[in-house]
PDB file of C-alpha atoms in Angstrom:
ATOM      1  CA  UNK L   1      78.623  74.173 125.319  1.00 46.00           C
ATOM      2  CA  UNK L   2      79.733  76.354 128.220  1.00 47.00           C
ATOM      3  CA  UNK L   3      83.263  76.576 126.825  1.00 48.00           C
ATOM      4  CA  UNK L   4      82.126  77.617 123.356  1.00 44.00           C
ATOM      5  CA  UNK L   5      80.415  80.808 124.516  1.00 47.00           C
ATOM      6  CA  UNK L   6      83.424  82.288 126.387  1.00 46.00           C
ATOM      7  CA  UNK L   7      85.728  81.421 123.483  1.00 40.00           C
ATOM      8  CA  UNK L   8      83.357  83.086 121.023  1.00 42.00           C
ATOM      9  CA  UNK L   9      83.177  86.167 123.228  1.00 43.00           C
ATOM     10  CA  UNK L  10      86.971  86.315 123.482  1.00 39.00           C
ATOM     11  CA  UNK L  11      87.418  86.062 119.712  1.00 39.00           C
ATOM     12  CA  UNK L  12      84.756  88.719 119.137  1.00 43.00           C
ATOM     13  CA  UNK L  13      86.480  91.064 121.576  1.00 44.00           C
ATOM     14  CA  UNK L  14      89.781  90.652 119.744  1.00 44.00           C
ATOM     15  CA  UNK L  15      88.147  91.657 116.464  1.00 49.00           C
ATOM     16  CA  UNK L  16      86.557  94.699 118.105  1.00 58.00           C
ATOM     17  CA  UNK L  17      89.970  96.141 118.953  1.00 74.00           C
ATOM     18  CA  UNK L  18      90.760  96.853 115.305  1.00 89.00           C
ATOM     19  CA  UNK L  19      90.525 100.538 114.441  1.00 95.00           C
ATOM     20  CA  UNK L  20      89.377 102.227 111.251  1.00 97.00           C
ATOM     21  CA  UNK L  21      91.229 105.475 110.577  1.00 98.00           C
ATOM     22  CA  UNK L  22      89.703 107.660 107.867  1.00 98.00           C
ATOM     23  CA  UNK L  23      91.766 109.913 105.610  1.00 99.00           C
ATOM     24  CA  UNK L  24      91.300 112.881 105.529  1.00 99.00           C
ATOM     25  CA  UNK L  25      88.578 112.893 108.220  1.00 98.00           C
ATOM     26  CA  UNK L  26      90.689 111.566 111.127  1.00 98.00           C
ATOM     27  CA  UNK L  27      94.205 112.293 109.837  1.00 99.00           C
ATOM     28  CA  UNK L  28      95.420 114.471 106.972  1.00 99.00           C
ATOM     29  CA  UNK L  29      97.620 111.961 105.140  1.00 99.00           C
ATOM     30  CA  UNK L  30      97.684 108.271 104.384  1.00 99.00           C
ATOM     31  CA  UNK L  31     101.123 107.962 105.997  1.00 99.00           C
ATOM     32  CA  UNK L  32      99.820 109.606 109.195  1.00 99.00           C
ATOM     33  CA  UNK L  33      97.104 106.954 109.257  1.00 99.00           C
ATOM     34  CA  UNK L  34      99.663 104.202 108.751  1.00 99.00           C
ATOM     35  CA  UNK L  35     101.903 105.646 111.459  1.00 99.00           C
ATOM     36  CA  UNK L  36      99.011 105.622 113.943  1.00 98.00           C
ATOM     37  CA  UNK L  37      97.965 102.058 113.077  1.00 98.00           C
ATOM     38  CA  UNK L  38      98.713  98.714 114.659  1.00 97.00           C
ATOM     39  CA  UNK L  39      98.393  95.261 113.125  1.00 97.00           C
ATOM     40  CA  UNK L  40      94.800  94.543 112.142  1.00 97.00           C
ATOM     41  CA  UNK L  41      93.757  98.178 111.649  1.00 98.00           C
ATOM     42  CA  UNK L  42      92.279  99.616 108.460  1.00 98.00           C
ATOM     43  CA  UNK L  43      93.145 102.959 106.891  1.00 98.00           C
ATOM     44  CA  UNK L  44      90.107 104.004 104.838  1.00 98.00           C
ATOM     45  CA  UNK L  45      90.962 106.658 102.263  1.00 99.00           C
ATOM     46  CA  UNK L  46      88.327 108.915 100.719  1.00 99.00           C
ATOM     47  CA  UNK L  47      88.586 110.067  97.079  1.00 99.00           C
ATOM     48  CA  UNK L  48      91.194 112.712  96.341  1.00 99.00           C
ATOM     49  CA  UNK L  49      94.791 113.083  95.259  1.00 99.00           C
ATOM     50  CA  UNK L  50      97.302 112.398  98.026  1.00 99.00           C
ATOM     51  CA  UNK L  51     100.748 113.657  97.083  1.00 99.00           C
ATOM     52  CA  UNK L  52     102.932 111.495  99.267  1.00 98.00           C
ATOM     53  CA  UNK L  53     104.910 108.292  99.420  1.00 98.00           C
ATOM     54  CA  UNK L  54     103.746 105.635 101.847  1.00 98.00           C
ATOM     55  CA  UNK L  55     105.585 102.902 103.724  1.00 97.00           C
ATOM     56  CA  UNK L  56     103.720 100.192 105.604  1.00 96.00           C
ATOM     57  CA  UNK L  57     106.602 100.102 108.077  1.00 96.00           C
ATOM     58  CA  UNK L  58     106.177  96.437 108.984  1.00 96.00           C
ATOM     59  CA  UNK L  59     102.504  96.818 109.909  1.00 97.00           C
ATOM     60  CA  UNK L  60      99.996  94.177 108.855  1.00 96.00           C
ATOM     61  CA  UNK L  61      97.212  96.626 108.067  1.00 97.00           C
ATOM     62  CA  UNK L  62      94.803  97.292 105.226  1.00 97.00           C
ATOM     63  CA  UNK L  63      95.040 100.605 103.382  1.00 98.00           C
ATOM     64  CA  UNK L  64      91.971 100.868 101.181  1.00 98.00           C
ATOM     65  CA  UNK L  65      89.959 103.356  99.194  1.00 98.00           C
ATOM     66  CA  UNK L  66      86.179 103.387  99.488  1.00 98.00           C
ATOM     67  CA  UNK L  67      86.280 100.829  96.671  1.00 98.00           C
ATOM     68  CA  UNK L  68      86.543  98.156  99.369  1.00 95.00           C
ATOM     69  CA  UNK L  69      83.037  99.132 100.543  1.00 96.00           C
ATOM     70  CA  UNK L  70      81.458  99.820  97.146  1.00 94.00           C
ATOM     71  CA  UNK L  71      83.134  98.071  94.202  1.00 91.00           C
ATOM     72  CA  UNK L  72      82.807 101.044  91.852  1.00 97.00           C
ATOM     73  CA  UNK L  73      85.925 101.437  89.700  1.00 97.00           C
ATOM     74  CA  UNK L  74      85.392 105.200  89.606  1.00 98.00           C
ATOM     75  CA  UNK L  75      86.514 105.191  93.258  1.00 98.00           C
ATOM     76  CA  UNK L  76      89.814 103.645  92.134  1.00 98.00           C
ATOM     77  CA  UNK L  77      90.198 106.309  89.445  1.00 98.00           C
ATOM     78  CA  UNK L  78      89.552 109.160  91.894  1.00 99.00           C
ATOM     79  CA  UNK L  79      91.599 107.925  94.870  1.00 99.00           C
ATOM     80  CA  UNK L  80      95.155 108.660  93.818  1.00 99.00           C
ATOM     81  CA  UNK L  81      98.508 108.303  95.535  1.00 98.00           C
ATOM     82  CA  UNK L  82     100.890 110.600  93.660  1.00 98.00           C
ATOM     83  CA  UNK L  83     104.592 110.146  94.396  1.00 96.00           C
ATOM     84  CA  UNK L  84     105.510 113.530  92.876  1.00 97.00           C
ATOM     85  CA  UNK L  85     108.377 111.750  91.057  1.00 94.00           C
ATOM     86  CA  UNK L  86     110.331 111.700  94.330  1.00 93.00           C
ATOM     87  CA  UNK L  87     110.769 107.943  94.760  1.00 92.00           C
ATOM     88  CA  UNK L  88     108.876 104.694  95.190  1.00 92.00           C
ATOM     89  CA  UNK L  89     105.220 105.505  95.923  1.00 94.00           C
ATOM     90  CA  UNK L  90     104.296 102.458  98.053  1.00 94.00           C
ATOM     91  CA  UNK L  91     106.750 100.378 100.081  1.00 92.00           C
ATOM     92  CA  UNK L  92     106.291  96.941 101.637  1.00 90.00           C
ATOM     93  CA  UNK L  93     109.851  96.174 102.768  1.00 88.00           C
ATOM     94  CA  UNK L  94     109.857  95.698 106.525  1.00 90.00           C
ATOM     95  CA  UNK L  95     108.543  92.188 107.068  1.00 90.00           C
ATOM     96  CA  UNK L  96     104.860  92.723 106.379  1.00 93.00           C
ATOM     97  CA  UNK L  97     102.898  89.492 105.908  1.00 92.00           C
ATOM     98  CA  UNK L  98     100.167  88.724 103.389  1.00 90.00           C
ATOM     99  CA  UNK L  99      97.770  90.446 105.831  1.00 93.00           C
ATOM    100  CA  UNK L 100      99.157  93.834 104.714  1.00 95.00           C
ATOM    101  CA  UNK L 101      97.022  95.016 101.799  1.00 95.00           C
ATOM    102  CA  UNK L 102      96.671  98.004  99.482  1.00 96.00           C
ATOM    103  CA  UNK L 103      93.241  98.047  97.837  1.00 97.00           C
ATOM    104  CA  UNK L 104      91.583 100.326  95.287  1.00 97.00           C
ATOM    105  CA  UNK L 105      94.035 103.081  94.341  1.00 98.00           C
ATOM    106  CA  UNK L 106      95.547 104.696  91.292  1.00 97.00           C
ATOM    107  CA  UNK L 107      99.306 105.008  91.855  1.00 97.00           C
ATOM    108  CA  UNK L 108     101.157 107.532  89.745  1.00 97.00           C
ATOM    109  CA  UNK L 109     104.339 109.566  89.381  1.00 95.00           C
ATOM    110  CA  UNK L 110     106.690 107.174  91.112  1.00 93.00           C
ATOM    111  CA  UNK L 111     110.408 107.244  90.468  1.00 91.00           C
ATOM    112  CA  UNK L 112     113.194 104.697  90.617  1.00 85.00           C
ATOM    113  CA  UNK L 113     116.844 105.392  89.959  1.00 82.00           C
ATOM    114  CA  UNK L 114     117.451 101.657  89.516  1.00 75.00           C
ATOM    115  CA  UNK L 115     114.982 100.503  86.813  1.00 67.00           C
ATOM    116  CA  UNK L 116     116.519  97.028  86.387  1.00 63.00           C
ATOM    117  CA  UNK L 117     115.610  96.244  90.018  1.00 62.00           C
ATOM    118  CA  UNK L 118     112.149  97.753  89.863  1.00 66.00           C
ATOM    119  CA  UNK L 119     109.951 100.683  89.047  1.00 70.00           C
ATOM    120  CA  UNK L 120     108.769 103.567  91.140  1.00 84.00           C
ATOM    121  CA  UNK L 121     105.197 102.427  91.794  1.00 85.00           C
ATOM    122  CA  UNK L 122     105.349  99.688  94.428  1.00 83.00           C
ATOM    123  CA  UNK L 123     108.372  98.181  96.154  1.00 80.00           C
ATOM    124  CA  UNK L 124     107.844  94.875  97.904  1.00 68.00           C
ATOM    125  CA  UNK L 125     110.353  92.491  99.340  1.00 63.00           C
ATOM    126  CA  UNK L 126     109.568  88.779  99.484  1.00 60.00           C
ATOM    127  CA  UNK L 127     105.908  88.665  98.414  1.00 56.00           C
ATOM    128  CA  UNK L 128     103.844  90.449  95.769  1.00 56.00           C
ATOM    129  CA  UNK L 129     100.450  89.501  97.237  1.00 56.00           C
ATOM    130  CA  UNK L 130      99.894  92.798  99.050  1.00 52.00           C
ATOM    131  CA  UNK L 131      97.965  94.313  96.165  1.00 52.00           C
TER     132      UNK L 131
END
């Protein structure tokens, strides 16, 4: 029994190191939140339209709207990542694992100049289970 308690405390401490970064409260953009994150962190995005393209950059993080806290589909409809027709809106292409997640967003106005290979919404290499 003595060994179980220290192990439990160690595992709990590891979980406590994860950070929640709120957009726009802590940082102005989703990408700024991603750039400040390390594996295991969560980027929590409040309703609004975010005109930007995001790249997970190899980080195993969760980027989520408030939908992840309150499963109200209106939060999905009002938390928008708008690519401004300037390219792929969301990119998972740098070795992210299944731990990297995008949850509860409307993605719009993406662009791809190579439609046979994919659209402009989400680009993922290897695994489509990030969404």
